[in-house]
Amino acid sequence: MIKVQNLVKTFGPKRAVDGISFSVERGEVLGFLGPNGAGKSTSMRMITGFIPPTEGSISVGGFDMVENPIPAKRLIGYLPENAPAYPDMTVYGFLSFTAEIRGLAGDARKRAVNRAVEMCFLEAVLHQSVDTLSKGYRHRTCFAQSIIHDPDVLILDEPTDGLDPNQKHEVRTLIRKMGEKKAIIFSTHILEEVDAVCSRAIIIDRGRIVANGTPQQLRQKSDWAGAVTVRVSGVSAAEAMQKLAALPSAKRAVLLKEEATSATVRIMPKPGVNGALTQNVADAVRGWRIEELHTEEGRLDEVFRSITMPDTVKGEAK
Amino acid sequence: MNNIKTIAKRELLAYFASPVAYVVIVIFLLLTGFFTFMLGGFFERGEATLTSFFIWHPWLYLFLVPAVGMRLWSEERRSGTMELLLTMPITPWQAIVGKFLASWIFLAIALILTFPIGLTVNYLGSPDNGVIFGSYVGSWLLAGSYLAISCMTSAMTRNQVISFIISVVLCFLLILVGFPPVTNFLYQVLNFKPWLVEIIAAFSVMTHFDGFQKGILDSRDLIFFLSVMVFSLFTTGVIIRGHRAG
């Protein structure tokens, strides 16, 4: 549905977006990750046709966004950053206006507004003016605007920004549900969201794509992926450390916690050993009393940090 | 066409949802009353005309029209709704024309509300209603020209005050170049070349508004006002495209 090729945007000498290519099909939810100023919003603004790209092409549903913007824009629902809405309009008036400009009239318009209001839980504030709304409601009003015409493509710039945990949960559920039938791109810097919602994630840094894969694949890039944490008792911490660090598949072992009767040790795997470490550890601890043993999946935030700030992370490791 | 209508409708309702509309209308009506009767000497003239009413319009509009137009695009940029509007399936032209029309219709409403003065002069004497009608049309075109200029300055900045001041200055220039003391001065400065002064004065709204006040519907005057509007709105489009291109 969305096809982006070699997208470049320069602002003066600065290359805000520097050669991004990717595509999103129907049924996919693509998470756009990256530190602030990485070029996420700029990319989304180009995809939605708000700003023209310096180079590269964008096609939405087969329509080129630069050459043929009107039919392309018809397919898109867009929630800009900070969820703007006309402050002097009521929620109903605003949604009704956006429905009308999307070409809905009469009964179809009323139905569309009602459906969006229901999906975004806006009944309580329907006749309140937008500037009296709390941030959460304003955000959902703008979100309702983006789904009012039931678009095939949804582009959401930080849809959960500024919402409370309950509202975040609602919005995520909504995105996941809609992602079954639509092509969705959403940006965030909350990593747990990627796990909760995305079928695929792209990490952008300084205008370039630095990682692209399912959340599972991204997690595999972590040093932690496959690490084993074990809590044992009936053995001294020193002895446990020594034995576990010596395992052939272990890179090193870290003593996390030492108590009177037990010790907690994390064993990092050597690259490429995959599942072997867990088996090795299980063999090594035989005879000791095991109180806890689990395998780490790898952590997205660590992957994120090591990709987007490689120098700092290396510095910390020393 | 439908998109223009939708945008114009929203914009017009937005005027009446905020105090701007009522303040502008009330002040416009009070000031026209004051100028017509106190300064214009409506009764003292002893004529059944509205000359003393229309003669003040270029000056009143100088402040009121930029006040109406200043928020058109700067507000849209400041609140970020411009991003919403321009990612809708509409062309920027539809948005520009729709917003302009809404404000122009609003100014027409303010102008129409001065109808009691027309009734008054008809009650007191028998004026030439053709002239009055022509003057109303001229006044509306004049307002439209100022408005298009405000629209342009409003697209330049997200600060409404700056937008207001720049458009007042630009409109003031359009008055000045045809204002007799200024044309006389220019006549002397430019070494008594009347053709040059005439060219400059031809850019003044005063020169062209005069014709309408006399009840003469000259196509040149009409074309002047329309071209000011088209030019300013076109420039608005260029400015907006410039912002987006970054």
XYZ file of N, CA and C in Angstrom, chain A residues 85-260:
528
model
N -6.148 20.542 16.278
C -7.570 20.583 15.925
C -8.008 22.034 16.059
N -9.032 22.416 15.304
C -9.486 23.810 15.370
C -10.059 24.094 16.747
N -9.434 25.007 17.494
C -9.815 25.191 18.902
C -11.232 25.744 19.090
N -11.729 26.496 18.109
C -13.033 27.137 18.327
C -14.211 26.256 17.922
N -13.927 25.033 17.427
C -15.035 24.167 17.019
C -15.379 23.170 18.131
N -16.617 22.676 18.097
C -16.945 21.588 19.016
C -16.393 20.290 18.415
N -16.275 19.279 19.250
C -15.763 18.000 18.775
C -16.633 17.494 17.619
N -17.945 17.621 17.795
C -18.849 17.131 16.750
C -18.661 17.945 15.466
N -18.572 19.264 15.635
C -18.408 20.138 14.473
C -17.119 19.842 13.730
N -16.071 19.606 14.485
C -14.766 19.331 13.890
C -14.798 18.020 13.108
N -15.357 16.979 13.716
C -15.401 15.680 13.043
C -16.315 15.745 11.820
N -17.386 16.492 11.963
C -18.324 16.627 10.868
C -17.655 17.353 9.694
N -16.857 18.374 10.027
C -16.116 19.100 8.989
C -15.127 18.189 8.267
N -14.362 17.413 9.054
C -13.373 16.557 8.397
C -14.060 15.481 7.551
N -15.221 15.014 8.012
C -15.952 14.017 7.219
C -16.426 14.641 5.909
N -16.889 15.887 6.015
C -17.405 16.558 4.815
C -16.292 16.775 3.797
N -15.118 17.176 4.298
C -14.021 17.452 3.370
C -13.465 16.153 2.789
N -13.758 15.037 3.469
C -13.387 13.735 2.919
C -14.438 13.231 1.940
N -15.414 14.070 1.671
C -16.395 13.724 0.649
C -17.589 12.942 1.156
N -17.773 12.883 2.482
C -18.937 12.179 3.023
C -20.072 13.181 3.213
N -21.277 12.775 2.846
C -22.407 13.703 2.966
C -23.618 12.982 3.550
N -24.511 13.775 4.078
C -25.803 13.260 4.546
C -25.672 12.175 5.601
N -26.406 11.082 5.389
C -26.436 9.979 6.357
C -25.066 9.337 6.532
N -24.334 9.212 5.408
C -23.012 8.577 5.474
C -22.108 9.361 6.409
N -22.260 10.681 6.373
C -21.421 11.514 7.233
C -21.779 11.298 8.696
N -23.072 11.285 8.972
C -23.507 11.083 10.358
C -23.022 9.744 10.881
N -23.151 8.718 10.033
C -22.708 7.384 10.458
C -21.212 7.375 10.724
N -20.443 8.038 9.823
C -18.985 8.051 9.976
C -18.599 8.744 11.283
N -19.255 9.881 11.561
C -18.931 10.615 12.783
C -19.283 9.766 14.003
N -20.441 9.157 13.985
C -20.852 8.334 15.128
C -19.904 7.167 15.371
N -19.475 6.545 14.268
C -18.584 5.402 14.392
C -17.248 5.832 15.018
N -16.710 6.969 14.517
C -15.427 7.449 15.031
C -15.552 7.858 16.502
N -16.678 8.479 16.822
C -16.906 8.912 18.207
C -16.954 7.701 19.133
N -17.611 6.663 18.648
C -17.742 5.448 19.451
C -16.377 4.771 19.641
N -15.620 4.688 18.545
C -14.327 4.006 18.617
C -13.334 4.740 19.511
N -13.459 6.038 19.565
C -12.481 6.822 20.336
C -13.047 7.298 21.674
N -14.211 6.819 22.048
C -14.815 7.146 23.354
C -14.945 8.658 23.557
N -15.606 9.311 22.630
C -15.702 10.770 22.721
C -17.108 11.253 23.075
N -18.020 10.317 23.382
C -19.416 10.713 23.626
C -19.527 11.823 24.669
N -18.697 11.716 25.715
C -18.840 12.625 26.848
C -18.526 14.074 26.495
N -17.713 14.285 25.460
C -17.284 15.655 25.169
C -17.772 16.133 23.804
N -18.742 15.423 23.260
C -19.155 15.641 21.879
C -19.488 17.103 21.570
N -20.116 17.786 22.518
C -20.537 19.162 22.213
C -19.704 20.195 22.957
N -18.534 19.757 23.386
C -17.630 20.685 24.044
C -16.691 21.264 22.981
N -16.217 22.495 23.173
C -15.314 23.020 22.153
C -13.906 22.493 22.409
N -13.160 22.369 21.320
C -11.874 21.667 21.372
C -10.904 22.307 22.364
N -10.935 23.657 22.483
C -9.932 24.270 23.372
C -10.233 24.063 24.857
N -11.407 23.510 25.184
C -11.672 23.220 26.593
C -11.345 21.766 26.941
N -10.869 21.005 25.950
C -10.642 19.577 26.193
C -9.314 19.344 26.911
N -9.242 18.255 27.658
C -7.963 17.844 28.234
C -7.115 17.270 27.101
N -5.828 17.128 27.390
C -4.925 16.688 26.332
C -5.329 15.327 25.758
N -5.723 14.429 26.649
C -6.104 13.092 26.195
C -7.290 13.127 25.234
N -8.287 13.934 25.587
C -9.469 14.023 24.724
C -9.147 14.696 23.395
N -8.283 15.727 23.475
C -7.937 16.418 22.236
C -7.203 15.452 21.305
N -6.327 14.669 21.902
C -5.580 13.688 21.136
C -6.508 12.699 20.461
N -7.487 12.240 21.233
C -8.414 11.246 20.663
C -9.335 11.868 19.624
N -9.637 13.176 19.805
C -10.446 13.860 18.792
C -9.718 13.873 17.464
N -8.426 14.186 17.542
C -7.648 14.229 16.309
C -7.474 12.818 15.736
N -7.380 11.860 16.619
C -7.285 10.466 16.169
C -8.586 10.062 15.468
N -9.701 10.459 16.045
C -11.007 10.159 15.435
C -11.090 10.755 14.041
N -10.551 11.953 13.907
C -10.512 12.609 12.603
C -9.768 11.760 11.581
N -8.698 11.086 12.032
C -7.874 10.348 11.070
C -8.548 9.052 10.608
N -9.484 8.537 11.405
C -10.118 7.269 10.991
C -11.541 7.486 10.491
N -11.932 8.760 10.348
C -13.344 9.039 10.075
C -13.805 8.461 8.738
N -12.923 8.404 7.749
C -13.319 7.911 6.429
C -12.873 6.469 6.242
N -12.561 5.790 7.356
C -12.147 4.392 7.327
C -11.062 4.176 6.263
N -9.927 4.867 6.413
C -8.907 4.857 5.353
C -8.164 3.528 5.292
N -7.588 3.259 4.113
C -6.792 2.049 3.955
C -5.421 2.209 4.580
N -4.975 3.456 4.658
C -3.641 3.731 5.175
C -3.765 4.694 6.347
N -3.102 4.349 7.441
C -3.131 5.229 8.610
C -1.712 5.628 8.959
N -1.493 6.921 9.113
C -0.173 7.396 9.498
C -0.343 8.148 10.809
N 0.271 7.644 11.857
C 0.052 8.209 13.188
C 1.380 8.652 13.774
N 1.495 9.942 14.033
C 2.737 10.464 14.591
C 2.585 10.553 16.107
N 3.222 9.666 16.806
C 3.148 9.565 18.264
C 1.713 9.563 18.785
N 0.963 8.532 18.418
C -0.465 8.504 18.787
C -0.709 8.381 20.286
N 0.275 7.915 21.056
C 0.004 7.728 22.484
C 0.691 8.784 23.331
N 1.285 9.772 22.672
C 1.995 10.819 23.400
C 1.034 11.595 24.293
N 1.362 11.710 25.561
C 0.559 12.531 26.465
C -0.710 11.863 26.976
N -0.875 10.579 26.719
C -2.069 9.897 27.229
C -1.737 9.188 28.547
N -2.760 8.965 29.365
C -2.498 8.213 30.593
C -2.465 6.722 30.267
N -1.989 5.885 31.182
C -1.789 4.463 30.851
C -3.046 3.774 30.321
N -4.204 4.123 30.861
C -5.434 3.492 30.361
C -5.718 3.890 28.924
N -5.553 5.171 28.659
C -5.811 5.656 27.303
C -4.805 5.071 26.322
N -3.534 4.959 26.785
C -2.516 4.355 25.926
C -2.943 2.953 25.537
N -3.436 2.228 26.529
C -3.851 0.861 26.277
C -4.986 0.816 25.256
N -5.953 1.716 25.432
C -7.079 1.759 24.489
C -6.612 2.036 23.071
N -5.724 3.047 22.944
C -5.262 3.414 21.612
C -4.478 2.274 20.974
N -3.636 1.601 21.780
C -2.877 0.471 21.235
C -3.799 -0.643 20.762
N -4.794 -0.934 21.574
C -5.740 -1.982 21.189
C -6.408 -1.624 19.864
N -6.759 -0.343 19.764
C -7.427 0.149 18.559
C -6.519 -0.003 17.336
N -5.253 0.383 17.501
C -4.313 0.305 16.379
C -4.124 -1.153 15.965
N -3.985 -2.031 16.966
C -3.762 -3.430 16.642
C -4.957 -4.007 15.902
N -6.142 -3.624 16.357
C -7.359 -4.141 15.732
C -7.466 -3.649 14.287
N -7.190 -2.365 14.091
C -7.310 -1.809 12.742
C -6.202 -2.300 11.836
N -5.062 -2.658 12.449
C -3.920 -3.120 11.663
C -4.192 -4.402 10.903
N -5.255 -5.108 11.270
C -5.563 -6.360 10.567
C -6.015 -6.097 9.138
N -6.651 -4.927 8.941
C -7.212 -4.650 7.613
C -6.557 -3.490 6.889
N -5.698 -2.758 7.584
C -5.114 -1.559 6.986
C -3.598 -1.639 6.981
N -3.001 -0.687 6.290
C -1.552 -0.501 6.392
C -1.330 0.673 7.330
N -0.597 0.425 8.402
C -0.430 1.469 9.408
C 1.044 1.766 9.648
N 1.369 3.033 9.711
C 2.705 3.426 10.167
C 2.507 4.264 11.413
N 3.189 3.945 12.498
C 3.115 4.867 13.623
C 4.468 5.051 14.257
N 4.703 6.261 14.729
C 5.997 6.550 15.324
C 5.834 6.613 16.830
N 6.893 6.290 17.525
C 6.833 6.300 18.975
C 8.255 6.277 19.485
N 8.466 6.711 20.740
C 9.730 6.293 21.326
C 9.496 5.485 22.590
N 8.299 4.945 22.692
C 8.052 4.016 23.798
C 8.228 2.610 23.250
N 9.241 1.900 23.755
C 9.598 0.640 23.108
C 8.620 -0.485 23.414
N 8.000 -0.421 24.585
C 7.044 -1.487 24.901
C 5.877 -1.489 23.902
N 5.628 -0.293 23.334
C 4.565 -0.169 22.357
C 4.849 -0.997 21.106
N 6.105 -1.043 20.747
C 6.501 -1.790 19.558
C 6.112 -3.250 19.728
N 6.411 -3.795 20.919
C 6.042 -5.170 21.196
C 4.541 -5.359 21.200
N 3.846 -4.371 21.781
C 2.411 -4.516 21.958
C 1.662 -4.422 20.635
N 2.170 -3.668 19.685
C 1.360 -3.318 18.531
C 1.949 -3.717 17.183
N 3.267 -3.581 17.011
C 3.850 -3.660 15.671
C 4.019 -5.065 15.151
N 3.866 -5.207 13.838
C 4.277 -6.455 13.232
C 5.689 -6.300 12.687
N 6.118 -5.058 12.540
C 7.471 -4.818 12.051
C 7.917 -3.451 12.567
N 9.211 -3.268 12.742
C 9.703 -1.994 13.243
C 10.920 -1.545 12.460
N 11.008 -0.218 12.307
C 12.168 0.373 11.645
C 12.781 1.347 12.626
N 14.088 1.278 12.783
C 14.750 2.268 13.633
C 15.470 3.255 12.726
N 15.176 4.540 12.950
C 15.790 5.593 12.146
C 16.736 6.390 13.023
N 17.887 6.694 12.485
C 18.807 7.563 13.218
C 19.487 8.484 12.228
N 19.521 9.769 12.554
C 20.110 10.785 11.684
C 19.682 10.620 10.224
N 18.394 10.399 10.042
C 17.842 10.374 8.694
C 18.012 9.070 7.942
N 18.622 8.073 8.568
C 18.825 6.805 7.858
C 18.168 5.653 8.613
N 17.813 4.614 7.857
C 17.288 3.412 8.511
C 18.467 2.603 9.024
N 18.493 2.344 10.345
C 19.621 1.590 10.887
C 19.219 0.173 11.285
N 17.918 -0.091 11.361
C 17.479 -1.451 11.643
C 16.066 -1.615 11.117
N 15.747 -2.818 10.644
C 14.444 -3.064 10.052
C 14.111 -4.538 10.268
N 13.053 -4.823 10.988
C 12.712 -6.229 11.209
C 11.542 -6.360 12.154
N 11.145 -7.596 12.472
C 10.086 -7.789 13.451
C 10.679 -7.456 14.823
N 9.839 -7.126 15.797
C 10.372 -6.840 17.129
C 11.248 -7.987 17.620
N 10.848 -9.230 17.286
C 11.615 -10.405 17.680
C 13.036 -10.370 17.097
N 13.099 -10.066 15.808
C 14.407 -10.010 15.143
C 15.281 -8.909 15.721
N 14.649 -7.771 16.028
C 15.433 -6.667 16.575
C 16.011 -7.059 17.926
N 15.192 -7.754 18.703
C 15.625 -8.128 20.035
C 16.835 -9.051 19.988
N 16.863 -9.876 18.911
C 17.981 -10.805 18.749
C 19.311 -10.084 18.646
N 19.258 -8.827 18.229
C 20.512 -8.086 18.068
C 21.123 -7.712 19.401
N 20.345 -7.859 20.444
C 20.838 -7.466 21.755
C 21.906 -8.435 22.250
N 22.899 -7.900 23.001
C 23.907 -8.760 23.633
C 23.239 -9.721 24.603
N 22.135 -9.257 25.111
C 21.424 -10.012 26.126
C 20.649 -11.195 25.580
N 20.387 -11.165 24.289
C 19.503 -12.198 23.748
C 20.101 -13.559 24.039
N 19.333 -14.419 24.679
C 19.811 -15.757 24.992
C 20.589 -15.871 26.300
N 20.775 -14.738 27.001
C 21.462 -14.807 28.291
C 20.601 -15.587 29.286
N 21.256 -16.273 30.205
C 20.522 -17.084 31.170
C 20.752 -16.514 32.567
N 19.671 -16.365 33.295
C 19.794 -15.903 34.668
C 19.390 -17.049 35.592
N 20.209 -17.310 36.579
C 19.916 -18.447 37.449
C 20.145 -18.042 38.903
N 19.251 -18.483 39.776
C 19.444 -18.241 41.214
C 19.578 -19.605 41.884
N 20.691 -19.793 42.508
C 20.951 -21.100 43.126
C 21.281 -20.925 44.601
N 21.038 -21.980 45.397
C 21.452 -21.945 46.796
C 22.157 -23.264 47.109
N 22.791 -23.313 48.274
C 23.520 -24.524 48.645
C 24.882 -24.564 47.985
N 25.366 -23.435 47.546
C 26.680 -23.385 46.934
C 27.200 -21.962 47.123
N 28.487 -21.785 47.273
C 29.004 -20.431 47.478
C 28.963 -19.671 46.161
N 28.839 -18.374 46.272
C 28.739 -17.542 45.082
C 29.990 -17.681 44.232
N 31.132 -17.733 44.867
C 32.394 -17.807 44.132
C 32.480 -19.086 43.308
N 32.057 -20.170 43.934
C 32.121 -21.456 43.229
C 31.174 -21.466 42.016
N 29.979 -20.959 42.255
C 28.993 -20.908 41.173
C 29.504 -20.056 40.024
N 30.061 -18.903 40.360
C 30.587 -18.003 39.333
C 31.671 -18.696 38.504
N 32.551 -19.334 39.223
C 33.680 -19.942 38.551
C 33.228 -21.002 37.559
N 32.308 -21.848 38.022
C 31.866 -22.951 37.174
C 31.082 -22.445 35.949
N 30.222 -21.447 36.205
C 29.366 -20.967 35.116
C 30.154 -20.167 34.086
N 31.132 -19.384 34.554
C 31.922 -18.583 33.624
C 32.777 -19.461 32.727
N 33.073 -20.661 33.224
C 33.950 -21.545 32.452
C 33.211 -22.330 31.373
N 31.908 -22.228 31.327
C 31.139 -22.975 30.315
C 31.603 -22.598 28.914
N 31.671 -23.570 27.984
C 32.212 -23.301 26.640
C 31.385 -22.262 25.871
N 30.054 -22.229 26.107
C 29.231 -21.305 25.325
C 29.066 -19.959 26.021
N 29.662 -19.781 27.186
C 29.469 -18.534 27.926
C 30.562 -17.529 27.610
N 30.120 -16.274 27.401
C 31.091 -15.220 27.151
C 31.646 -14.763 28.503
N 30.721 -14.473 29.409
C 31.131 -14.130 30.767
C 29.931 -14.311 31.686
N 30.206 -14.330 32.978
C 29.124 -14.443 33.957
C 29.188 -13.234 34.870
N 27.996 -12.777 35.250
C 27.920 -11.599 36.104
C 27.179 -11.979 37.376
N 27.764 -11.618 38.497
C 27.087 -11.885 39.771
C 26.128 -10.740 40.028
N 24.824 -11.032 39.975
C 23.852 -9.956 40.114
C 23.576 -9.657 41.584
N 23.465 -10.729 42.386
C 23.079 -10.523 43.773
C 23.632 -11.671 44.607
N 24.197 -11.328 45.760
C 24.701 -12.377 46.625
C 24.001 -12.262 47.968
N 23.326 -13.360 48.368
C 22.661 -13.345 49.664
C 23.280 -14.426 50.541
N 22.841 -14.478 51.769
C 23.443 -15.438 52.711
C 23.357 -16.858 52.172
